[in-house]
Amino acid sequence: MRLFKLAILSLLTSAAQAEKLQLASEGFAANTLFPVLYACDGKSIAPPLNWINVPKNTVSLSLIVKDLTSSKPIYQWVIYDIPASISSIDESSGALPAQILQGKNSWNKTGYYGLCPPLGKLHVYEFSLYALDKKLNLPVGVDAQTLLQAMEGSVVQKATLTASYSRWPWAQ
């Protein structure tokens, strides 16, 4: 009987994990080196992103791309009010569907800023997708801190995708 209970618990745990929000990219794999194409050394275009298993009570999604290695918070991309019906963002130079709002990155620019660590330094970047139980209704161009504060208490689930990038002097 104990084995039966353990088997059922294992199945339920596996099913719950399968239902978790997941974030991926056709442009790069998780925990790998980030492609030059999407960095400041390349075309600095936003990578394609897609997600699955959005919780049923999700009203909107937000995405924040952050440099985890920097001593101060550096945000490469801030996006919010993504409708729950949308399950991907295409590779782009900044154009997103009109209903998706973009905030200001750490360079005080609205939109994506290609990953650009100091020469010779390897930095780790995290793409964080938040499923929210409400639409935030923030104006265009808020910064990451304002977005994070507005999301407090409304995050249903979070998915992350991490990659590393380095700019080597001999490659310049």
XYZ file of N, CA and C in Angstrom:
516
model
N 0.820 -1.191 0.000
C 0.000 0.000 0.000
C 0.873 1.269 0.000
N 1.973 1.212 0.766
C 2.873 2.359 0.826
C 3.475 2.638 -0.553
N 3.869 1.599 -1.286
C 4.410 1.772 -2.637
C 3.372 2.379 -3.566
N 2.136 1.966 -3.426
C 1.057 2.503 -4.253
C 0.904 4.003 -4.001
N 0.927 4.411 -2.732
C 0.805 5.828 -2.383
C 1.988 6.627 -2.935
N 3.181 6.055 -2.845
C 4.362 6.727 -3.391
C 4.265 6.873 -4.905
N 3.753 5.847 -5.572
C 3.594 5.897 -7.028
C 2.594 6.982 -7.418
N 1.476 7.059 -6.702
C 0.466 8.086 -6.984
C 1.053 9.479 -6.733
N 1.754 9.648 -5.620
C 2.378 10.928 -5.306
C 3.386 11.326 -6.381
N 4.153 10.375 -6.859
C 5.125 10.628 -7.922
C 4.431 11.070 -9.204
N 3.343 10.410 -9.562
C 2.585 10.786 -10.760
C 2.005 12.186 -10.619
N 1.456 12.497 -9.457
C 0.886 13.823 -9.238
C 1.964 14.899 -9.299
N 3.122 14.630 -8.737
C 4.235 15.577 -8.784
C 4.695 15.799 -10.219
N 4.815 14.727 -10.994
C 5.217 14.839 -12.402
C 4.197 15.636 -13.191
N 2.916 15.385 -12.941
C 1.856 16.114 -13.648
C 1.901 17.593 -13.287
N 2.135 17.901 -12.019
C 2.205 19.299 -11.594
C 3.390 20.003 -12.241
N 4.525 19.323 -12.329
C 5.693 19.925 -12.964
C 5.453 20.143 -14.450
N 4.755 19.225 -15.086
C 4.467 19.359 -16.515
C 3.567 20.560 -16.775
N 2.785 20.965 -15.773
C 1.857 22.081 -15.928
C 2.488 23.433 -15.610
N 3.729 23.446 -15.194
C 4.378 24.710 -14.850
C 4.657 25.534 -16.097
N 4.557 26.840 -15.938
C 4.899 27.772 -17.001
C 6.338 27.525 -17.441
N 6.543 27.446 -18.752
C 7.881 27.195 -19.290
C 8.202 28.227 -20.366
N 9.430 28.727 -20.344
C 9.918 29.718 -21.294
C 11.077 29.124 -22.079
N 11.066 29.321 -23.400
C 12.125 28.778 -24.260
C 12.382 29.744 -25.416
N 13.426 29.451 -26.183
C 13.754 30.245 -27.363
C 14.256 29.338 -28.467
N 13.860 29.642 -29.695
C 14.408 28.937 -30.854
C 15.797 29.485 -31.184
N 16.144 30.637 -30.612
C 17.418 31.287 -30.899
C 18.572 30.822 -30.035
N 18.265 30.250 -28.872
C 19.316 29.762 -27.976
C 18.710 28.798 -26.965
N 19.535 27.901 -26.483
C 19.091 26.924 -25.488
C 19.393 27.443 -24.082
N 18.659 26.940 -23.128
C 18.872 27.326 -21.730
C 20.275 26.946 -21.272
N 20.855 27.804 -20.470
C 22.161 27.562 -19.846
C 23.287 27.346 -20.852
N 23.228 28.073 -21.960
C 24.277 28.009 -22.980
C 24.804 29.423 -23.231
N 25.733 29.532 -24.169
C 26.218 30.849 -24.568
C 25.194 31.509 -25.477
N 24.935 32.752 -25.230
C 23.972 33.538 -25.984
C 24.558 33.871 -27.355
N 23.784 33.761 -28.436
C 24.294 34.053 -29.781
C 24.637 35.535 -29.990
N 25.699 35.784 -30.721
C 26.151 37.141 -31.028
C 25.051 37.942 -31.732
N 24.259 37.299 -32.561
C 23.193 37.971 -33.313
C 22.333 38.862 -32.421
N 22.037 38.400 -31.214
C 21.130 39.114 -30.312
C 21.857 40.024 -29.325
N 23.169 40.160 -29.480
C 23.982 40.953 -28.556
C 24.450 42.243 -29.227
N 25.108 43.087 -28.451
C 25.579 44.367 -28.983
C 26.668 44.190 -30.037
N 27.344 43.044 -30.042
C 28.372 42.767 -31.047
C 27.774 42.304 -32.371
N 26.506 41.956 -32.352
C 25.812 41.501 -33.552
C 24.800 42.548 -33.987
N 23.595 42.095 -34.314
C 22.549 43.018 -34.761
C 21.739 43.600 -33.610
N 21.946 43.079 -32.413
C 21.244 43.559 -31.216
C 19.727 43.509 -31.385
N 19.255 42.439 -32.040
C 17.811 42.261 -32.191
C 17.309 41.334 -31.088
N 16.055 41.481 -30.758
C 15.457 40.664 -29.702
C 15.332 39.216 -30.163
N 15.687 38.274 -29.301
C 15.573 36.858 -29.677
C 14.119 36.403 -29.684
N 13.822 35.354 -30.451
C 12.467 34.802 -30.414
C 12.258 34.093 -29.074
N 11.081 34.252 -28.514
C 10.742 33.596 -27.249
C 9.374 32.953 -27.375
N 9.191 31.831 -26.708
C 7.874 31.194 -26.676
C 7.669 30.565 -25.314
N 6.409 30.378 -24.958
C 6.099 29.818 -23.653
C 4.878 28.914 -23.747
N 4.841 27.967 -22.814
C 3.738 27.007 -22.745
C 3.290 26.871 -21.290
N 2.160 26.221 -21.121
C 1.582 25.949 -19.798
C 1.275 27.220 -19.015
N 0.682 28.184 -19.689
C 0.260 29.408 -19.009
C -0.893 29.034 -18.069
N -0.805 29.380 -16.788
C -1.884 29.039 -15.854
C -3.232 29.595 -16.317
N -4.282 28.863 -16.030
C -5.622 29.226 -16.502
C -6.095 30.594 -16.009
N -5.696 30.992 -14.818
C -6.157 32.279 -14.282
C -5.259 33.461 -14.680
N -4.391 33.245 -15.655
C -3.514 34.319 -16.130
C -4.302 35.304 -16.986
N -4.142 36.585 -16.695
C -4.774 37.647 -17.477
C -3.745 38.293 -18.403
N -2.531 38.469 -17.896
C -1.468 39.063 -18.710
C -0.122 38.496 -18.270
N 0.893 38.776 -19.090
C 2.256 38.326 -18.794
C 3.201 39.519 -18.877
N 4.310 39.396 -18.180
C 5.377 40.398 -18.249
C 6.699 39.670 -18.440
N 7.638 40.331 -19.095
C 8.961 39.754 -19.317
C 10.018 40.780 -18.918
N 11.000 40.318 -18.158
C 12.124 41.172 -17.771
C 13.412 40.411 -18.062
N 14.343 41.064 -18.754
C 15.657 40.473 -19.016
C 16.666 41.252 -18.185
N 17.381 40.523 -17.325
C 18.279 41.156 -16.358
C 19.663 40.519 -16.395
N 20.679 41.346 -16.243
C 22.063 40.894 -16.096
C 22.248 40.484 -14.637
N 22.448 39.196 -14.395
C 22.591 38.690 -13.029
C 23.991 38.886 -12.466
N 24.967 39.174 -13.314
C 26.357 39.268 -12.887
C 26.730 40.668 -12.419
N 26.089 41.651 -12.940
C 26.418 43.036 -12.622
C 26.198 43.334 -11.139
N 27.026 44.211 -10.593
C 26.903 44.580 -9.181
C 25.669 45.447 -8.919
N 25.163 46.109 -9.937
C 23.923 46.879 -9.815
C 22.931 46.311 -10.823
N 21.635 46.466 -10.578
C 20.651 45.909 -11.517
C 20.776 46.526 -12.908
N 20.943 45.667 -13.907
C 20.960 46.110 -15.302
C 19.874 45.336 -16.036
N 18.939 46.082 -16.609
C 17.808 45.487 -17.313
C 17.948 45.738 -18.808
N 17.914 44.668 -19.569
C 18.072 44.738 -21.022
C 16.734 44.947 -21.732
N 15.650 44.441 -21.114
C 14.347 44.474 -21.781
C 13.257 44.400 -20.737
N 12.235 45.219 -20.905
C 11.093 45.258 -19.996
C 9.832 45.278 -20.855
N 9.004 44.244 -20.717
C 7.768 44.130 -21.509
C 6.624 43.776 -20.565
N 5.441 44.327 -20.814
C 4.309 44.038 -19.930
C 2.981 44.156 -20.673
N 1.930 43.733 -19.971
C 0.572 43.657 -20.522
C 0.512 42.796 -21.783
N 1.310 41.728 -21.792
C 1.221 40.738 -22.870
C -0.068 39.955 -22.624
N -1.012 39.948 -23.560
C -2.247 39.188 -23.348
C -1.954 37.702 -23.128
N -2.723 37.070 -22.270
C -2.531 35.647 -21.961
C -2.717 34.768 -23.193
N -3.404 35.268 -24.199
C -3.639 34.500 -25.432
C -2.403 34.439 -26.329
N -1.423 35.285 -26.088
C -0.193 35.296 -26.885
C 0.799 34.322 -26.258
N 1.418 33.475 -27.095
C 2.335 32.458 -26.568
C 3.754 32.577 -27.124
N 4.039 33.673 -27.822
C 5.395 33.839 -28.349
C 5.644 35.289 -28.751
N 6.918 35.598 -28.853
C 7.371 36.879 -29.392
C 8.388 36.531 -30.465
N 8.179 37.054 -31.655
C 9.082 36.773 -32.765
C 10.403 37.522 -32.606
N 11.426 36.977 -33.251
C 12.705 37.678 -33.348
C 12.420 39.025 -33.997
N 12.925 40.105 -33.403
C 12.581 41.409 -33.969
C 13.611 42.471 -33.616
N 13.514 43.552 -34.331
C 14.368 44.702 -34.051
C 13.624 45.704 -33.178
N 12.543 45.281 -32.565
C 11.830 46.158 -31.640
C 10.339 46.232 -31.853
N 9.860 45.848 -33.027
C 8.432 45.926 -33.302
C 7.707 44.757 -32.636
N 6.751 45.084 -31.784
C 5.927 44.077 -31.124
C 4.468 44.379 -31.432
N 3.584 43.402 -31.269
C 2.159 43.689 -31.451
C 1.740 44.885 -30.584
N 0.815 45.686 -31.082
C 0.432 46.947 -30.437
C -0.041 46.789 -28.996
N -0.656 45.656 -28.670
C -1.190 45.495 -27.314
C -0.108 45.182 -26.273
N 1.110 44.872 -26.714
C 2.223 44.599 -25.801
C 2.990 45.899 -25.568
N 3.169 46.252 -24.313
C 3.866 47.490 -23.977
C 5.311 47.213 -23.585
N 6.188 48.143 -23.944
C 7.597 48.014 -23.589
C 7.992 49.129 -22.627
N 8.813 48.748 -21.667
C 9.320 49.711 -20.707
C 10.730 50.142 -21.060
N 11.295 50.952 -20.183
C 12.653 51.457 -20.400
C 13.670 50.487 -19.821
N 14.726 50.266 -20.606
C 15.830 49.432 -20.130
C 16.775 50.305 -19.297
N 17.887 49.755 -18.903
C 18.827 50.501 -18.053
C 19.534 51.642 -18.777
N 19.367 51.754 -20.070
C 19.940 52.843 -20.853
C 18.894 53.922 -21.114
N 17.778 53.823 -20.389
C 16.671 54.777 -20.485
C 16.056 54.822 -21.880
N 16.142 53.699 -22.579
C 15.549 53.553 -23.913
C 14.418 52.534 -23.827
N 13.372 52.771 -24.573
C 12.271 51.815 -24.626
C 12.622 50.724 -25.620
N 12.496 49.472 -25.197
C 12.755 48.345 -26.082
C 13.931 47.500 -25.640
N 14.299 46.585 -26.511
C 15.368 45.623 -26.235
C 16.736 46.255 -26.447
N 17.653 45.963 -25.545
C 19.046 46.385 -25.686
C 19.886 45.120 -25.650
N 20.596 44.835 -26.732
C 21.385 43.608 -26.831
C 22.359 43.432 -25.684
N 22.545 42.190 -25.279
C 23.449 41.890 -24.172
C 24.832 42.442 -24.489
N 25.446 43.107 -23.511
C 26.688 43.825 -23.800
C 27.553 43.975 -22.550
N 28.101 42.864 -22.045
C 28.955 42.965 -20.861
C 30.278 43.645 -21.204
N 31.040 44.066 -20.194
C 32.358 44.649 -20.458
C 33.250 43.646 -21.198
N 34.156 44.146 -22.026
C 35.073 43.271 -22.764
C 35.792 42.309 -21.825
N 35.839 41.049 -22.226
C 36.561 40.035 -21.474
C 35.836 39.472 -20.272
N 34.625 39.913 -20.008
C 33.866 39.446 -18.846
C 32.697 38.574 -19.298
N 32.513 37.459 -18.625
C 31.375 36.576 -18.884
C 30.249 36.966 -17.935
N 29.104 37.324 -18.489
C 27.943 37.689 -17.674
C 26.811 36.699 -17.917
N 26.010 36.516 -16.889
C 24.852 35.622 -16.954
C 23.599 36.491 -17.009
N 22.713 36.152 -17.939
C 21.482 36.915 -18.143
C 20.282 36.012 -17.924
N 19.254 36.587 -17.300
C 18.043 35.821 -17.028
C 16.845 36.481 -17.699
N 16.140 35.692 -18.483
C 14.870 36.087 -19.079
C 13.798 35.561 -18.129
N 13.030 36.437 -17.510
C 12.001 36.029 -16.549
C 10.627 36.385 -17.097
N 9.784 35.374 -17.221
C 8.412 35.555 -17.691
C 7.483 35.380 -16.496
N 6.633 36.362 -16.272
C 5.709 36.343 -15.141
C 4.277 36.213 -15.649
N 3.545 35.227 -15.143
C 2.112 35.103 -15.411
C 1.399 35.871 -14.304
N 0.531 36.792 -14.683
C -0.140 37.667 -13.715
C -1.650 37.457 -13.731
N -2.281 37.684 -12.593
C -3.731 37.512 -12.507
C -4.501 38.792 -12.829
N -3.803 39.781 -13.373
C -4.459 41.025 -13.773
C -3.662 41.705 -14.882
N -4.307 42.640 -15.556
C -3.615 43.511 -16.500
C -3.108 44.695 -15.685
N -1.895 45.107 -15.912
C -1.289 46.140 -15.076
C -1.745 47.553 -15.417
N -2.073 47.804 -16.675
C -2.527 49.125 -17.113
C -1.544 50.240 -16.763
N -0.278 49.952 -16.914
C 0.757 50.961 -16.710
C 0.958 51.732 -18.013
N 1.478 52.936 -17.948
C 1.774 53.652 -19.189
C 2.973 53.025 -19.898
N 3.140 53.354 -21.150
C 4.307 52.900 -21.908
C 5.554 53.512 -21.286
N 6.625 52.725 -21.230
C 7.914 53.269 -20.838
C 8.258 53.254 -19.362
N 7.563 52.447 -18.547
C 7.963 52.382 -17.135
C 9.271 51.606 -17.013
N 9.999 51.826 -15.936
C 11.244 51.088 -15.735
C 10.960 49.766 -15.021
N 11.980 48.929 -14.926
C 11.814 47.587 -14.354
C 11.366 47.636 -12.899
N 11.900 48.558 -12.124
C 11.519 48.646 -10.710
C 10.040 48.985 -10.553
N 9.541 49.898 -11.373
C 8.121 50.255 -11.333
C 7.274 49.053 -11.713
N 7.705 48.325 -12.735
C 6.974 47.128 -13.158
C 6.970 46.078 -12.049
N 8.116 45.815 -11.460
C 8.199 44.814 -10.389
C 7.293 45.185 -9.215
N 7.239 46.455 -8.862
C 6.353 46.898 -7.778
C 4.888 46.708 -8.153
N 4.539 47.020 -9.397
C 3.149 46.879 -9.848
C 2.707 45.418 -9.877
N 3.657 44.498 -10.085
C 3.334 43.070 -10.161
C 3.192 42.420 -8.790
N 3.664 43.074 -7.736
C 3.634 42.478 -6.396
C 2.231 41.994 -6.041
N 2.151 40.757 -5.582
C 0.882 40.167 -5.182
C 0.037 39.640 -6.323
N 0.499 39.801 -7.563
C -0.281 39.364 -8.728
C 0.395 38.280 -9.545
N 1.583 37.835 -9.134
C 2.315 36.816 -9.892
C 1.735 35.441 -9.579
N 1.230 34.785 -10.626
C 0.667 33.440 -10.497
C 1.792 32.415 -10.608
N 2.644 32.589 -11.611
C 3.811 31.725 -11.810
C 4.897 32.522 -12.515
N 6.122 32.000 -12.404
C 7.272 32.621 -13.058
C 8.088 31.525 -13.730
N 8.554 31.812 -14.942
C 9.448 30.898 -15.660
C 10.700 31.679 -16.029
N 11.845 31.007 -16.024
C 13.091 31.685 -16.377
C 13.852 30.915 -17.449
N 14.647 31.658 -18.180
C 15.532 31.117 -19.205
C 16.849 31.876 -19.048
N 17.926 31.153 -18.842
C 19.215 31.778 -18.550
C 20.237 31.451 -19.631
N 21.066 32.438 -19.958
C 22.159 32.244 -20.916
C 23.316 33.154 -20.510
N 24.498 32.836 -20.989
C 25.692 33.627 -20.688
C 26.205 34.280 -21.963
N 26.885 35.407 -21.792
C 27.473 36.072 -22.950
C 28.757 36.775 -22.530
N 29.728 36.761 -23.426
C 30.996 37.435 -23.189
C 31.462 38.099 -24.472
N 32.112 39.226 -24.320
C 32.696 39.947 -25.447
C 34.206 39.836 -25.304
N 34.804 38.989 -26.116
C 36.251 38.779 -26.033
C 36.967 39.797 -26.907
N 38.035 40.425 -26.392
C 38.741 41.487 -27.127
C 39.216 41.063 -28.513
N 39.684 39.829 -28.662
C 40.197 39.391 -29.961
C 39.091 39.167 -30.993
N 37.850 39.141 -30.543
C 36.733 38.930 -31.469
C 36.195 40.252 -32.001
N 36.720 41.363 -31.523
C 36.208 42.677 -31.926
C 36.816 43.134 -33.231
